[in-house]
Structures are given as structure tokens and as C-alpha cells.
Amino acid sequence: CHRRIRGVEMIIKIGDTVTVNKPWGIQTRTGTITTITLSTNTDDAVGDVRVDNLDLSLDHGGSITYVTEDGQEYWAYLATIELDKAA
């Protein structure tokens, strides 16, 4: 993963390992990105345009899907990716 913090590039790409905050608490989940989707309008926070990589510092709305080590697939908003845990 090419993520860096504080004004420096924070690029994620398909195949990167990411840590995501679970929405209901302080727990996290780690997995490998399988899709990255960008939102193109304010009515769709999940996203409708697929891309291969994304600079998170651009602050786009959207989501990822990812697979954990045990093969479970999940999705998460881009804003829930933990930037301080480079894989």
C-alpha cells in the first residue's frame, strides 16, 4: 500500500491490505481490497464508478469491498479506512 499521512499521498489500490473501522465500535477488520468504487453524486455515498487505485487525500466519497484472511467479503466507506495502519 502506498498510503502516507498529513498532506502526502495516500494511494490505495486493488490488492492492498487495509484496516477498516467497524461502524458499531472501536474494533477494526483487516482485509485485501477487491474493488474501489467512487461516488459521482451526493445521493450515492457508496459509489458507482469503479477504479483500480485512489488517492485518499482527494477526499472522494465511495467505498471498497475487501476480503479477510478467512475468506469473508465485506464493504466499507472510504472514510472508514484507517490511514495510520499501513499494511
PDB file of C-alpha atoms in Angstrom:
ATOM      1  CA  CYS A   1       0.000   0.000   0.000  1.00  0.00           C
ATOM      2  CA  HIS A   2       1.277   3.482  -0.833  1.00  0.00           C
ATOM      3  CA  ARG A   3      -0.583   5.398   1.870  1.00  0.00           C
ATOM      4  CA  ARG A   4       1.118   8.207   3.723  1.00  0.00           C
ATOM      5  CA  ILE A   5      -0.328  10.745   6.140  1.00  0.00           C
ATOM      6  CA  ARG A   6      -0.584  14.539   6.519  1.00  0.00           C
ATOM      7  CA  GLY A   7      -0.595  16.053   3.065  1.00  0.00           C
ATOM      8  CA  VAL A   8       1.449  13.347   1.407  1.00  0.00           C
ATOM      9  CA  GLU A   9      -0.012  10.806  -0.994  1.00  0.00           C
ATOM     10  CA  MET A  10      -2.369   8.212   0.448  1.00  0.00           C
ATOM     11  CA  ILE A  11      -2.911   5.920  -2.510  1.00  0.00           C
ATOM     12  CA  ILE A  12      -4.791   2.658  -2.184  1.00  0.00           C
ATOM     13  CA  LYS A  13      -5.109   0.109  -4.959  1.00  0.00           C
ATOM     14  CA  ILE A  14      -6.814  -3.203  -5.602  1.00  0.00           C
ATOM     15  CA  GLY A  15      -4.785  -5.915  -3.869  1.00  0.00           C
ATOM     16  CA  ASP A  16      -3.642  -3.670  -0.996  1.00  0.00           C
ATOM     17  CA  THR A  17      -4.226  -4.746   2.585  1.00  0.00           C
ATOM     18  CA  VAL A  18      -6.262  -2.224   4.573  1.00  0.00           C
ATOM     19  CA  THR A  19      -7.602  -1.881   8.083  1.00  0.00           C
ATOM     20  CA  VAL A  20     -11.179  -0.644   8.344  1.00  0.00           C
ATOM     21  CA  ASN A  21     -13.042   0.731  11.359  1.00  0.00           C
ATOM     22  CA  LYS A  22     -16.197  -1.227  12.068  1.00  0.00           C
ATOM     23  CA  PRO A  23     -19.175   1.161  12.210  1.00  0.00           C
ATOM     24  CA  TRP A  24     -20.521  -0.022  15.566  1.00  0.00           C
ATOM     25  CA  GLY A  25     -17.482   0.378  17.812  1.00  0.00           C
ATOM     26  CA  ILE A  26     -13.757   0.762  18.145  1.00  0.00           C
ATOM     27  CA  GLN A  27     -12.952  -2.616  16.605  1.00  0.00           C
ATOM     28  CA  THR A  28     -11.252  -2.930  13.236  1.00  0.00           C
ATOM     29  CA  ARG A  29     -11.151  -5.502  10.462  1.00  0.00           C
ATOM     30  CA  THR A  30      -8.260  -6.121   8.055  1.00  0.00           C
ATOM     31  CA  GLY A  31      -8.529  -7.429   4.532  1.00  0.00           C
ATOM     32  CA  THR A  32      -7.402  -7.210   0.918  1.00  0.00           C
ATOM     33  CA  ILE A  33      -9.136  -4.699  -1.372  1.00  0.00           C
ATOM     34  CA  THR A  34     -11.065  -6.317  -4.224  1.00  0.00           C
ATOM     35  CA  THR A  35     -12.889  -3.244  -5.591  1.00  0.00           C
ATOM     36  CA  ILE A  36     -12.737   0.530  -5.180  1.00  0.00           C
ATOM     37  CA  THR A  37     -15.853   2.495  -6.111  1.00  0.00           C
ATOM     38  CA  LEU A  38     -16.215   6.305  -6.298  1.00  0.00           C
ATOM     39  CA  SER A  39     -19.341   8.315  -5.752  1.00  0.00           C
ATOM     40  CA  THR A  40     -20.222  10.710  -8.576  1.00  0.00           C
ATOM     41  CA  ASN A  41     -23.155  12.449  -6.860  1.00  0.00           C
ATOM     42  CA  THR A  42     -24.257  13.371  -3.352  1.00  0.00           C
ATOM     43  CA  ASP A  43     -27.186  10.924  -3.390  1.00  0.00           C
ATOM     44  CA  ASP A  44     -24.896   7.882  -3.651  1.00  0.00           C
ATOM     45  CA  ALA A  45     -22.331   7.648  -0.848  1.00  0.00           C
ATOM     46  CA  VAL A  46     -21.326   4.083  -1.773  1.00  0.00           C
ATOM     47  CA  GLY A  47     -20.273   4.904  -5.327  1.00  0.00           C
ATOM     48  CA  ASP A  48     -20.976   3.843  -8.868  1.00  0.00           C
ATOM     49  CA  VAL A  49     -17.671   4.199 -10.747  1.00  0.00           C
ATOM     50  CA  ARG A  50     -15.016   1.506 -10.301  1.00  0.00           C
ATOM     51  CA  VAL A  51     -11.341   2.457 -10.281  1.00  0.00           C
ATOM     52  CA  ASP A  52      -8.110   0.497  -9.818  1.00  0.00           C
ATOM     53  CA  ASN A  53      -6.481   2.957  -7.410  1.00  0.00           C
ATOM     54  CA  LEU A  54      -7.320   6.113  -5.495  1.00  0.00           C
ATOM     55  CA  ASP A  55      -5.522   8.856  -3.612  1.00  0.00           C
ATOM     56  CA  LEU A  56      -7.488   9.130  -0.362  1.00  0.00           C
ATOM     57  CA  SER A  57      -6.182  12.656   0.239  1.00  0.00           C
ATOM     58  CA  LEU A  58      -8.572  13.795  -2.525  1.00  0.00           C
ATOM     59  CA  ASP A  59     -11.404  13.060  -0.067  1.00  0.00           C
ATOM     60  CA  HIS A  60     -13.799  11.371  -2.520  1.00  0.00           C
ATOM     61  CA  GLY A  61     -16.956   9.675  -1.385  1.00  0.00           C
ATOM     62  CA  GLY A  62     -17.160   5.993  -2.179  1.00  0.00           C
ATOM     63  CA  SER A  63     -16.447   2.541  -0.865  1.00  0.00           C
ATOM     64  CA  ILE A  64     -14.298  -0.543  -1.100  1.00  0.00           C
ATOM     65  CA  THR A  65     -15.009  -4.219  -0.965  1.00  0.00           C
ATOM     66  CA  TYR A  66     -12.413  -6.383   0.734  1.00  0.00           C
ATOM     67  CA  VAL A  67     -11.801  -9.982   1.712  1.00  0.00           C
ATOM     68  CA  THR A  68     -10.444 -11.051   5.100  1.00  0.00           C
ATOM     69  CA  GLU A  69      -7.908 -13.839   5.623  1.00  0.00           C
ATOM     70  CA  ASP A  70     -10.733 -16.278   6.379  1.00  0.00           C
ATOM     71  CA  GLY A  71     -12.412 -15.531   3.022  1.00  0.00           C
ATOM     72  CA  GLN A  72     -15.248 -13.335   4.287  1.00  0.00           C
ATOM     73  CA  GLU A  73     -16.186 -10.441   1.974  1.00  0.00           C
ATOM     74  CA  TYR A  74     -17.197  -7.038   3.357  1.00  0.00           C
ATOM     75  CA  TRP A  75     -17.648  -3.488   2.113  1.00  0.00           C
ATOM     76  CA  ALA A  76     -16.780  -0.191   3.785  1.00  0.00           C
ATOM     77  CA  TYR A  77     -16.982   3.522   3.104  1.00  0.00           C
ATOM     78  CA  LEU A  78     -13.665   5.092   2.083  1.00  0.00           C
ATOM     79  CA  ALA A  79     -13.818   7.313   5.175  1.00  0.00           C
ATOM     80  CA  THR A  80     -13.589   4.257   7.467  1.00  0.00           C
ATOM     81  CA  ILE A  81     -10.151   3.174   6.191  1.00  0.00           C
ATOM     82  CA  GLU A  82      -7.526   3.674   8.894  1.00  0.00           C
ATOM     83  CA  LEU A  83      -4.794   5.784   7.374  1.00  0.00           C
ATOM     84  CA  ASP A  84      -2.282   5.274  10.155  1.00  0.00           C
ATOM     85  CA  LYS A  85      -2.053   1.493   9.763  1.00  0.00           C
ATOM     86  CA  ALA A  86      -0.040   0.864   6.631  1.00  0.00           C
ATOM     87  CA  ALA A  87      -0.037  -2.761   5.693  1.00  0.00           C
TER      88      ALA A  87
END
